[in-house]
Short mmCIF file of C-alpha atoms in Angstrom, two decimals:
data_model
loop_
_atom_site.label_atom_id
_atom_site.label_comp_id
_atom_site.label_asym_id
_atom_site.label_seq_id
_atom_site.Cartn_x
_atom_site.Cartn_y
_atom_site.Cartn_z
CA UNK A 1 18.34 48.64 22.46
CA UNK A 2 17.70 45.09 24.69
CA UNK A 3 13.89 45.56 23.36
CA UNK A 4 15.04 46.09 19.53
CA UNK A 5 17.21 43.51 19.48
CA UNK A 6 14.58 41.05 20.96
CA UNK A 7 11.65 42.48 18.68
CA UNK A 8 14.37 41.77 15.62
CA UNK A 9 15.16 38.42 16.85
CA UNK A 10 11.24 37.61 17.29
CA UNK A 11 10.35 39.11 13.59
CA UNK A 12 12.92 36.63 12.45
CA UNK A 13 11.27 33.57 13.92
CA UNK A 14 7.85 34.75 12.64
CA UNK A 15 9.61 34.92 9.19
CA UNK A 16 11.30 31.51 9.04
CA UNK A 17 7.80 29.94 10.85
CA UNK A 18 6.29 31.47 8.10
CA UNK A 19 7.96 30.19 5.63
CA UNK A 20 8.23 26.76 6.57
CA UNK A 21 4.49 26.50 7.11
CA UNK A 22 4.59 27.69 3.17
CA UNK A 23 6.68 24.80 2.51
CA UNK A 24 4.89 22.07 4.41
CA UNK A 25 1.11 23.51 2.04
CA UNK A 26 3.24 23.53 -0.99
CA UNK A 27 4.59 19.47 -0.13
CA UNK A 28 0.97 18.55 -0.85
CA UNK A 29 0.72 19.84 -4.00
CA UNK A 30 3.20 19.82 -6.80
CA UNK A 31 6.09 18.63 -5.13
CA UNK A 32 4.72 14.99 -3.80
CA UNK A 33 1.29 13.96 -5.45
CA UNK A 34 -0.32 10.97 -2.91
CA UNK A 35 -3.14 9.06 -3.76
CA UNK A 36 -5.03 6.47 -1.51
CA UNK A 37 -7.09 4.28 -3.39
CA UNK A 38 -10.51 2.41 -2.22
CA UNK A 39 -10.83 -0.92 -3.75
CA UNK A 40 -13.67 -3.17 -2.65
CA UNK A 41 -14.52 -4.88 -5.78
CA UNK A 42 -15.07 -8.30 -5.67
CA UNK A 43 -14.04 -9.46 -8.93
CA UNK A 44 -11.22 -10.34 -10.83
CA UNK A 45 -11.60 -7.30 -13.97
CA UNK A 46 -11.76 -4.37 -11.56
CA UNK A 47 -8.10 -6.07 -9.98
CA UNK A 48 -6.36 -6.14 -13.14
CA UNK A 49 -7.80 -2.66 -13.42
CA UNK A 50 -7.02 -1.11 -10.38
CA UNK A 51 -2.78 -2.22 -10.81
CA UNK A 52 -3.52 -0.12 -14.22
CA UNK A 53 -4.89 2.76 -12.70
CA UNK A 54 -1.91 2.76 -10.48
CA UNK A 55 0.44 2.31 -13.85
CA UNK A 56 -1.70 5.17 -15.16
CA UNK A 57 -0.69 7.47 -12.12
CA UNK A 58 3.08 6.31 -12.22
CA UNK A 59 3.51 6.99 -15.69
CA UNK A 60 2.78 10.67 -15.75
CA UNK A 61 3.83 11.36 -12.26
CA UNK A 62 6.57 8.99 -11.42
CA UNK A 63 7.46 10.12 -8.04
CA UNK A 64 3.81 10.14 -6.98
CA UNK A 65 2.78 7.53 -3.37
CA UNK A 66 0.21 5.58 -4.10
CA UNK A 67 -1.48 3.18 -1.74
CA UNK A 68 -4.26 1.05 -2.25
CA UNK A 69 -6.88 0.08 0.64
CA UNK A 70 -8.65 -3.57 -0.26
CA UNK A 71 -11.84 -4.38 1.68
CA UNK A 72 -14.46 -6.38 1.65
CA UNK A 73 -14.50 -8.39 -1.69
CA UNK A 74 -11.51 -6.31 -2.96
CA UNK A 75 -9.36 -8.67 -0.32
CA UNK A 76 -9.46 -11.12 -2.63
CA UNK A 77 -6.51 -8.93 -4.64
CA UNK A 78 -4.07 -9.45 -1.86
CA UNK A 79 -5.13 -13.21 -1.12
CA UNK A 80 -2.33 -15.94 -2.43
CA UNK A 81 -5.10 -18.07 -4.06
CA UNK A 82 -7.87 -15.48 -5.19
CA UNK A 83 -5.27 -12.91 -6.07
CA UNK A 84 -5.60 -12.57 -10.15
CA UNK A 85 -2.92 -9.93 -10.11
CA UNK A 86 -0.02 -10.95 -7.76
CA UNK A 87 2.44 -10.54 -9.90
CA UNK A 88 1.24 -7.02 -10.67
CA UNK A 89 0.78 -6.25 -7.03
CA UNK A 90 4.86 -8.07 -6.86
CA UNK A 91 6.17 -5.62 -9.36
CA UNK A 92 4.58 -2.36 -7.59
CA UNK A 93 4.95 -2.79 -4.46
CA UNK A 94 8.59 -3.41 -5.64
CA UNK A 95 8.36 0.61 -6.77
CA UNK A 96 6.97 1.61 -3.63
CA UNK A 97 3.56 1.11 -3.74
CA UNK A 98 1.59 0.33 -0.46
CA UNK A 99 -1.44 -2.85 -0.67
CA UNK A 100 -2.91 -2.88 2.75
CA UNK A 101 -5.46 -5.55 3.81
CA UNK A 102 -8.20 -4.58 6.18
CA UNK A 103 -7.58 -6.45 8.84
CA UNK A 104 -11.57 -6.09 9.88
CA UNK A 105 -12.15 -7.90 6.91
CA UNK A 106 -9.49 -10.76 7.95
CA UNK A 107 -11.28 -11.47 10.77
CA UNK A 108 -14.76 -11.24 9.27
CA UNK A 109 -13.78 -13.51 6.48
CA UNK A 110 -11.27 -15.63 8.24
CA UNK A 111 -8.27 -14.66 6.87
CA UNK A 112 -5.00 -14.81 8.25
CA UNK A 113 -1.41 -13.01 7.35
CA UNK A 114 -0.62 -16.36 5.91
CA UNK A 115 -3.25 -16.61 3.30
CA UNK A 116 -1.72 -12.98 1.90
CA UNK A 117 0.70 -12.21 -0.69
CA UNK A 118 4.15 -11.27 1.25
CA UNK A 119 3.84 -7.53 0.08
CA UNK A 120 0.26 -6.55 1.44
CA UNK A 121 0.61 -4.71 4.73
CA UNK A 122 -2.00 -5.21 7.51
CA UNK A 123 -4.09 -2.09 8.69
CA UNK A 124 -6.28 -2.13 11.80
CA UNK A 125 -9.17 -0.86 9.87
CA UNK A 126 -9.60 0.31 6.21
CA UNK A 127 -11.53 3.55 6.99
CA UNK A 128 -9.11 4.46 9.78
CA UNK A 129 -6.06 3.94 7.02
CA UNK A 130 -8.33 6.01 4.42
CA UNK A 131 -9.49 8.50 6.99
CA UNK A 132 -6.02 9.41 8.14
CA UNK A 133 -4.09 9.29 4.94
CA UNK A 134 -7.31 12.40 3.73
CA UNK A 135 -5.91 13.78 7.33
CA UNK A 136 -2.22 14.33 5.70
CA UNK A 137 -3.16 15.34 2.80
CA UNK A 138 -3.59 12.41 0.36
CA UNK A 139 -6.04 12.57 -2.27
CA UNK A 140 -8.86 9.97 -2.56
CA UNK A 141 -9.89 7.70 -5.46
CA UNK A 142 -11.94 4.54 -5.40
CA UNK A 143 -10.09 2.16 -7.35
CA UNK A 144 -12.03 -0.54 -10.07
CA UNK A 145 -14.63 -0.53 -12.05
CA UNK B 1 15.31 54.42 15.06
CA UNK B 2 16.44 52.60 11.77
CA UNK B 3 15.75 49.57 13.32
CA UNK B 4 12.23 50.73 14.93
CA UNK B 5 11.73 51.34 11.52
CA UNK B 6 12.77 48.24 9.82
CA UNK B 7 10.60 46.32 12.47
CA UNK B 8 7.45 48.55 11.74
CA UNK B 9 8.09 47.81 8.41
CA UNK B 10 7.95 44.23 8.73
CA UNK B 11 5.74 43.74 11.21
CA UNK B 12 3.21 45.76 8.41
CA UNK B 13 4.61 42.82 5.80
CA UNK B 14 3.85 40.05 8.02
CA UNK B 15 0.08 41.30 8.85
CA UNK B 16 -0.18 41.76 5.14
CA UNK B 17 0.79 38.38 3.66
CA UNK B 18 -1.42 36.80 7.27
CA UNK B 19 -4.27 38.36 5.70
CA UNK B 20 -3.53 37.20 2.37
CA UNK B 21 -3.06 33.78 3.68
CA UNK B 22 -7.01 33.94 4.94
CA UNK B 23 -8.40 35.00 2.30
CA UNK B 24 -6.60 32.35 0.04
CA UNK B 25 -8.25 29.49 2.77
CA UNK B 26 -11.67 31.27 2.56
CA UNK B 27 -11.65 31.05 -0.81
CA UNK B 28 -11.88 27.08 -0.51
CA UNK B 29 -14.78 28.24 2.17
CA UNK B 30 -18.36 29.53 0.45
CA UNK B 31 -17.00 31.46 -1.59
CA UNK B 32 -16.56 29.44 -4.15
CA UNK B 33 -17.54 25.71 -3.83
CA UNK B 34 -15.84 23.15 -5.99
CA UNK B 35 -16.65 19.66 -6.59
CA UNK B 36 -15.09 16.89 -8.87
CA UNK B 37 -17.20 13.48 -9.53
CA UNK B 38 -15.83 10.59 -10.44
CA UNK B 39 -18.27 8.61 -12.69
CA UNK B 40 -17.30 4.72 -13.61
CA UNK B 41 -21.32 3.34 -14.10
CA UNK B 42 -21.73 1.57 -17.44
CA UNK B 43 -25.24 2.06 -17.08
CA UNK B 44 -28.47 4.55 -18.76
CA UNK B 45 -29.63 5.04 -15.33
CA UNK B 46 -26.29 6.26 -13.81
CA UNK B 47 -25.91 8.28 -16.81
CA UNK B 48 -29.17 10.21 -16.06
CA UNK B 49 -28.53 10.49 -11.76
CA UNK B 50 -25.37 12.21 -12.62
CA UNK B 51 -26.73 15.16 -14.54
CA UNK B 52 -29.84 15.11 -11.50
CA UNK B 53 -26.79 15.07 -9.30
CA UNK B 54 -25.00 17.75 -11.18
CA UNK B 55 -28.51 19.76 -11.60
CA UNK B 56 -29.27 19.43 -7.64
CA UNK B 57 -25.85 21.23 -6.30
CA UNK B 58 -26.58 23.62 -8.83
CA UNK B 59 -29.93 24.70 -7.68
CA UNK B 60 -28.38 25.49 -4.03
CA UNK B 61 -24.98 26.49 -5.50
CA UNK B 62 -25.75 28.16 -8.09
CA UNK B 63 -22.04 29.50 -8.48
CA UNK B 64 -20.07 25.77 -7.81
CA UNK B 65 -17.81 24.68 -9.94
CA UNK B 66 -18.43 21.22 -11.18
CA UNK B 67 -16.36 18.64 -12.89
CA UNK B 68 -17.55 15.18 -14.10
CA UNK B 69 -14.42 12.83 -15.07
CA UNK B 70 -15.65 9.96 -17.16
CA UNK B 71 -13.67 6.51 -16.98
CA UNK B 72 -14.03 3.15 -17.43
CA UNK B 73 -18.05 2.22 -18.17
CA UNK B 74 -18.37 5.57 -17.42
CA UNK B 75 -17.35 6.85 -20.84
CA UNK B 76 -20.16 6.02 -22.52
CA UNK B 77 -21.15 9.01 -20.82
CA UNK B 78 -19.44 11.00 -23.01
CA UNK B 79 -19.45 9.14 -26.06
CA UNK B 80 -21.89 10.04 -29.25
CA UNK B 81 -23.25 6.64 -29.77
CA UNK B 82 -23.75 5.34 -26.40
CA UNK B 83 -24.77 8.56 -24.24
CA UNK B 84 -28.43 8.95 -22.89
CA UNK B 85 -27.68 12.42 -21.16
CA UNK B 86 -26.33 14.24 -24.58
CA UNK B 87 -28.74 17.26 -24.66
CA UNK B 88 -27.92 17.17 -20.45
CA UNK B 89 -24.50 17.22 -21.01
CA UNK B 90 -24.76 19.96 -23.50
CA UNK B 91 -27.30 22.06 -21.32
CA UNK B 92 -24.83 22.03 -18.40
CA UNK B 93 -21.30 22.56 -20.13
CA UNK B 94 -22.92 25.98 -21.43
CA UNK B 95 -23.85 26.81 -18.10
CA UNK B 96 -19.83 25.84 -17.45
CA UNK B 97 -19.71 22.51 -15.88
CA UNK B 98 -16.54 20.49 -17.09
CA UNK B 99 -16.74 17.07 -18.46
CA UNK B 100 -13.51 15.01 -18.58
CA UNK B 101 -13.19 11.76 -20.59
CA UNK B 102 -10.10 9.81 -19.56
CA UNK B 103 -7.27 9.11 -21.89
CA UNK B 104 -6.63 6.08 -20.93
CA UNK B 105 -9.83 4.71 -21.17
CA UNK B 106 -10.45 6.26 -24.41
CA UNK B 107 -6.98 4.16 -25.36
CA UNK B 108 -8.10 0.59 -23.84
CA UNK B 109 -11.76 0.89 -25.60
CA UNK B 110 -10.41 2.32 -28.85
CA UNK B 111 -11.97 5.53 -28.58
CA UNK B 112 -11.29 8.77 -30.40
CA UNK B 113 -11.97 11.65 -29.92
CA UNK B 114 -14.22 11.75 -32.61
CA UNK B 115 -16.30 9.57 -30.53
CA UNK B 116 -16.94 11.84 -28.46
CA UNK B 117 -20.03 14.63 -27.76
CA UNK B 118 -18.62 17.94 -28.66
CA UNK B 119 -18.39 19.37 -24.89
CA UNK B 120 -15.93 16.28 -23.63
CA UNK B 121 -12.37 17.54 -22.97
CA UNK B 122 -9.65 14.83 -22.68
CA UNK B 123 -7.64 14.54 -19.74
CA UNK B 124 -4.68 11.89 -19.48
CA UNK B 125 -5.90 10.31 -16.70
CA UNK B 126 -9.10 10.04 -14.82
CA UNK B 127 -7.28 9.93 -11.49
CA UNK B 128 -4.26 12.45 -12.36
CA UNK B 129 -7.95 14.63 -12.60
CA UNK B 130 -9.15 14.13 -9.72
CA UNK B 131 -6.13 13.98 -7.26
CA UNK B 132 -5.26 17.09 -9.04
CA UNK B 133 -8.42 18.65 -8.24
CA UNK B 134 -8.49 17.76 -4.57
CA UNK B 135 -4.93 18.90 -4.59
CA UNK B 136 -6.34 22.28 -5.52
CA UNK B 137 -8.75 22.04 -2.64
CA UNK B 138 -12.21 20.60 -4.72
CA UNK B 139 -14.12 18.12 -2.92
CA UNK B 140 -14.89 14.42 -3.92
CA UNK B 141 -18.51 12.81 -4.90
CA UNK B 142 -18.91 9.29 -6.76
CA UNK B 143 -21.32 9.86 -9.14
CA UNK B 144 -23.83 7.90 -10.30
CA UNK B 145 -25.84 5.10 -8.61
CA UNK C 1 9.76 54.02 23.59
CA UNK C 2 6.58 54.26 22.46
CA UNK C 3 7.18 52.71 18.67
CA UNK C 4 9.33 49.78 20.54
CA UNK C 5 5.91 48.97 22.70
CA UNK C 6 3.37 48.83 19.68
CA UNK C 7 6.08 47.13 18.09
CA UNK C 8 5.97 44.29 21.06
CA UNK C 9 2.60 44.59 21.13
CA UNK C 10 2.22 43.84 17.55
CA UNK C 11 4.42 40.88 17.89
CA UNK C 12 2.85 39.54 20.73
CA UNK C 13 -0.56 39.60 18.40
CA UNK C 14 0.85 38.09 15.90
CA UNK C 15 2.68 35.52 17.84
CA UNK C 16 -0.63 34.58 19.54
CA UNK C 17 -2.52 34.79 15.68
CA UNK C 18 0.05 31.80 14.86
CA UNK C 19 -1.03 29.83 17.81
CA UNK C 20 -4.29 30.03 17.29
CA UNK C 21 -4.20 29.06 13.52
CA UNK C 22 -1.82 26.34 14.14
CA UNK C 23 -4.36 24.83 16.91
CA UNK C 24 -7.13 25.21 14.46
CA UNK C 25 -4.81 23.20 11.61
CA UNK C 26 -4.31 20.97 13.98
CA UNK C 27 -7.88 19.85 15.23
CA UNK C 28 -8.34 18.60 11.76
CA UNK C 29 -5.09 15.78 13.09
CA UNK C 30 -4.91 13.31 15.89
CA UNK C 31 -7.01 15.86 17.96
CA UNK C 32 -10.27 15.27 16.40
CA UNK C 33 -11.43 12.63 13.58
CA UNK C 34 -14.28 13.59 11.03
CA UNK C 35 -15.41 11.20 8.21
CA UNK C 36 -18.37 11.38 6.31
CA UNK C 37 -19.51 8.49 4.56
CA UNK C 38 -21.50 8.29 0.80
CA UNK C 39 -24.06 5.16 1.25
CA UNK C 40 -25.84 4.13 -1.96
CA UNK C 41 -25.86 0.41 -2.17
CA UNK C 42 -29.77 -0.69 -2.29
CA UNK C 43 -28.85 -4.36 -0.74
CA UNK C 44 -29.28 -5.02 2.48
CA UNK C 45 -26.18 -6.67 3.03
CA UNK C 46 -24.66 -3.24 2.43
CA UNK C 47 -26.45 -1.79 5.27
CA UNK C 48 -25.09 -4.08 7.87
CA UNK C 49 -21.73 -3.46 6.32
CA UNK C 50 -21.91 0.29 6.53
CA UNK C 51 -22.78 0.02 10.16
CA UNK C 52 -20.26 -2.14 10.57
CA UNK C 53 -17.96 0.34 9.46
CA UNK C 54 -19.27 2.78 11.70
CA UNK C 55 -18.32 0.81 14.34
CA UNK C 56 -14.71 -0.47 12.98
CA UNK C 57 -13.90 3.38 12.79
CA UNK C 58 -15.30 4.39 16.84
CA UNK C 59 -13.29 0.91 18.17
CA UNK C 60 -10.21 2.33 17.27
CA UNK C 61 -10.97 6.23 17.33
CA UNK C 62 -13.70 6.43 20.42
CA UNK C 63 -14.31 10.18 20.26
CA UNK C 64 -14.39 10.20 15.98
CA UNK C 65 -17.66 12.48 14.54
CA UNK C 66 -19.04 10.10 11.76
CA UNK C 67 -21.89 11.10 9.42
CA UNK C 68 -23.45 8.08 6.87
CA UNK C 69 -24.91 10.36 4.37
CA UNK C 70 -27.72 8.09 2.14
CA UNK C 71 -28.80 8.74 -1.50
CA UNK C 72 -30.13 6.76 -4.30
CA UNK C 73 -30.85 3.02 -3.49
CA UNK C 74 -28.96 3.79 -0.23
CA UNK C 75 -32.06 5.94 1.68
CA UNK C 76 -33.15 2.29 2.34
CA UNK C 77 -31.07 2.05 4.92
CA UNK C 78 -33.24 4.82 6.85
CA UNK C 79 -36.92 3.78 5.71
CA UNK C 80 -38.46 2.05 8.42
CA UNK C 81 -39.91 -0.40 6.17
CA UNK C 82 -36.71 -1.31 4.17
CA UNK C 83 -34.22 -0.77 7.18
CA UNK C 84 -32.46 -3.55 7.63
CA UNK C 85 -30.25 -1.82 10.23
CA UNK C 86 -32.59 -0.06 12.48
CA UNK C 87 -31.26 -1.03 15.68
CA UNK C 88 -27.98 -0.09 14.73
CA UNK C 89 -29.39 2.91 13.47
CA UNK C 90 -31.00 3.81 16.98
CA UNK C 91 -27.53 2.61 18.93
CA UNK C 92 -25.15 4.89 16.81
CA UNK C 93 -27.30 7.70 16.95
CA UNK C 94 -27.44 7.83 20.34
CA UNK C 95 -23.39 7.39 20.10
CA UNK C 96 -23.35 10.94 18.42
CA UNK C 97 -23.43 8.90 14.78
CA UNK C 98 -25.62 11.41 12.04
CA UNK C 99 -27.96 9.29 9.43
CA UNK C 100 -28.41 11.96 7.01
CA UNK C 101 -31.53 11.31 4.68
CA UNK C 102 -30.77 13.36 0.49
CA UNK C 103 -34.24 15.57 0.51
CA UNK C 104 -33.67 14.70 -3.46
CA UNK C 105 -33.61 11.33 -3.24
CA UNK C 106 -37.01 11.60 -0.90
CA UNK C 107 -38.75 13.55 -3.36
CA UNK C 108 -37.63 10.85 -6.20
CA UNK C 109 -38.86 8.21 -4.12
CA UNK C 110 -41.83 10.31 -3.28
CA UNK C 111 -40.28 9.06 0.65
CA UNK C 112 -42.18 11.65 3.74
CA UNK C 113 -40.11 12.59 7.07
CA UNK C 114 -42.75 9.85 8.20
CA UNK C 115 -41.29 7.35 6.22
CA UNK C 116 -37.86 7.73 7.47
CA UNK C 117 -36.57 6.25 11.11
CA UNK C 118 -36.93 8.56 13.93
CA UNK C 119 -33.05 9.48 13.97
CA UNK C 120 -32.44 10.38 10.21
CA UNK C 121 -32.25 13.91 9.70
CA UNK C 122 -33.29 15.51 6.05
CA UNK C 123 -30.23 17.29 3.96
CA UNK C 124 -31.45 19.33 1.10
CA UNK C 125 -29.02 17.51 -1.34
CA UNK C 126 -27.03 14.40 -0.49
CA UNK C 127 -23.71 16.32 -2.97
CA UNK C 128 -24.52 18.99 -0.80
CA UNK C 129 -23.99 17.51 2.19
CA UNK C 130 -20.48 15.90 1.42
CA UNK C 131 -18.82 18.35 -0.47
CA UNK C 132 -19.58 20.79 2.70
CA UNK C 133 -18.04 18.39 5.26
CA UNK C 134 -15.24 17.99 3.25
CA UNK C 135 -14.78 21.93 2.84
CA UNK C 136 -14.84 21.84 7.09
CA UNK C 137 -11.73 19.67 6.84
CA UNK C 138 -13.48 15.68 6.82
CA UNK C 139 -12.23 12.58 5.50
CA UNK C 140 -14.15 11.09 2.76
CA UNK C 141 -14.79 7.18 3.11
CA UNK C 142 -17.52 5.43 0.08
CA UNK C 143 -19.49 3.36 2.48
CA UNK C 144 -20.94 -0.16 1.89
CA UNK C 145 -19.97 -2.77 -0.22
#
């Protein structure tokens, strides 16, 4: 009866592992959408279109994380003085919306923390932040034109 | 014995559903490949290296399923007037590919449906498309140049 | 007796099964790093970039498999008389790094094997190629500018 008991006790545990692995799949699909966004372009149409493309997302799936990766000549939408969209970027980061800045890019264009809006976050690399976002599940798109 | 039973019994369940489980992840295996472009190019050329692109996993997959969404430039794609690829596009839709012209796009460049070749289907949003598709295990390709 | 051994038996399986599948879910995690990158810029500036990235990514993630998968304009980047990246080329690719040359895009070009640099290696179609990586679990990343 010892062994019974324990065999009972052990089907249980499969049965809740089970079912909680079921859960965590199911998180990635209806439940929370996620979307990381490339955005490298350098000019000032694809930035304006990139904050609608988020807009786009938000208004049919409202609950949905969204963060957007700029690199390269996309920097330029989280930079104080190229930024042609900052108050855009203001409002939805306000609703939860990540902006990271490469910071590979910083340093290869000579940018500091300073010279960014106050909402972008710095990354260590945007690959790495793109790479392991597609590791938890996120779904890519490359923002812009 | 009831509960030797009971345990057999459920032990049998849990192989069951295991098995189910694998087959569901093979299924995203070569079984059945699935791949969703995203297509943005303005340009004649891009229009043409999509359908070669489309064409090419066809002729080593001949079973994938394929999905072009068409935003921004990349509507023109799709659109009567302005498409170079029209006799492409309706070659490959009757051999079941799926070409998607965003909503939203459509919206901002006063587009109607109208516009568009025959074969388009209208999706609300080019990236609600294609996060949805990865969601459902597809992979991603940026089409065009 | 007997029915309460199988029955351990059987749990024991299935309680190794688990392991095994959980190990394997997680090697696509922190344990191991896989991005494939889509290179089609023609510029030469892109090239640097790309390798750039290449080497942004292994800074940070030493051990991380990386495949640059070139197409269009991008197969530039492994012709040895449009390379402007060759040394990086060699270096990566001696780091583990796969330059993977789109057979397609050679026989567009009308580009030989003896065209390309000595550490590209020919993939029947450059779709192909990406949409299989990603169905073995690898991030996506759009390389260049």
């Amino acid at each position: 009866m010892k062994f019974s008991t324990l065999i009972i006790l052990s089907g249980l545990f499969l049965t809740v592992s089970a079912t909680v692995s079921a859960q965590r799949k199911d998180s990635k699909g209806p439940a929370q959408h996620r979307i990381v966004m490339q955005f490298n372009d350098p000019d000032s149409v694809s930035q304006t279109r990139t904050l609608l493309q988020v807009q786009n997302v938000r208004k049919i799936w409202p609950d949905a994380q969204i963060e957007v990766v700029c690199l390269g000549g996309g920097l330029d939408l989280l930079m104080t003085k190229n930024s042609k969209a900052s108050n855009l970027v203001a409002e939805w980061s306000g609703k939860g919306v990540i902006f990271a800045a490469c910071n590979n890019t910083m340093m290869n264009r000579k940018v500091t923390k300073e010279d960014l809006l106050p909402q972008a976050v710095v990354v260590p690399a945007a690959v790495i932040e793109l790479a392991t976002r597609q590791e938890e599940g996120w779904s890519y798109f490359r923002g812009g034109k």
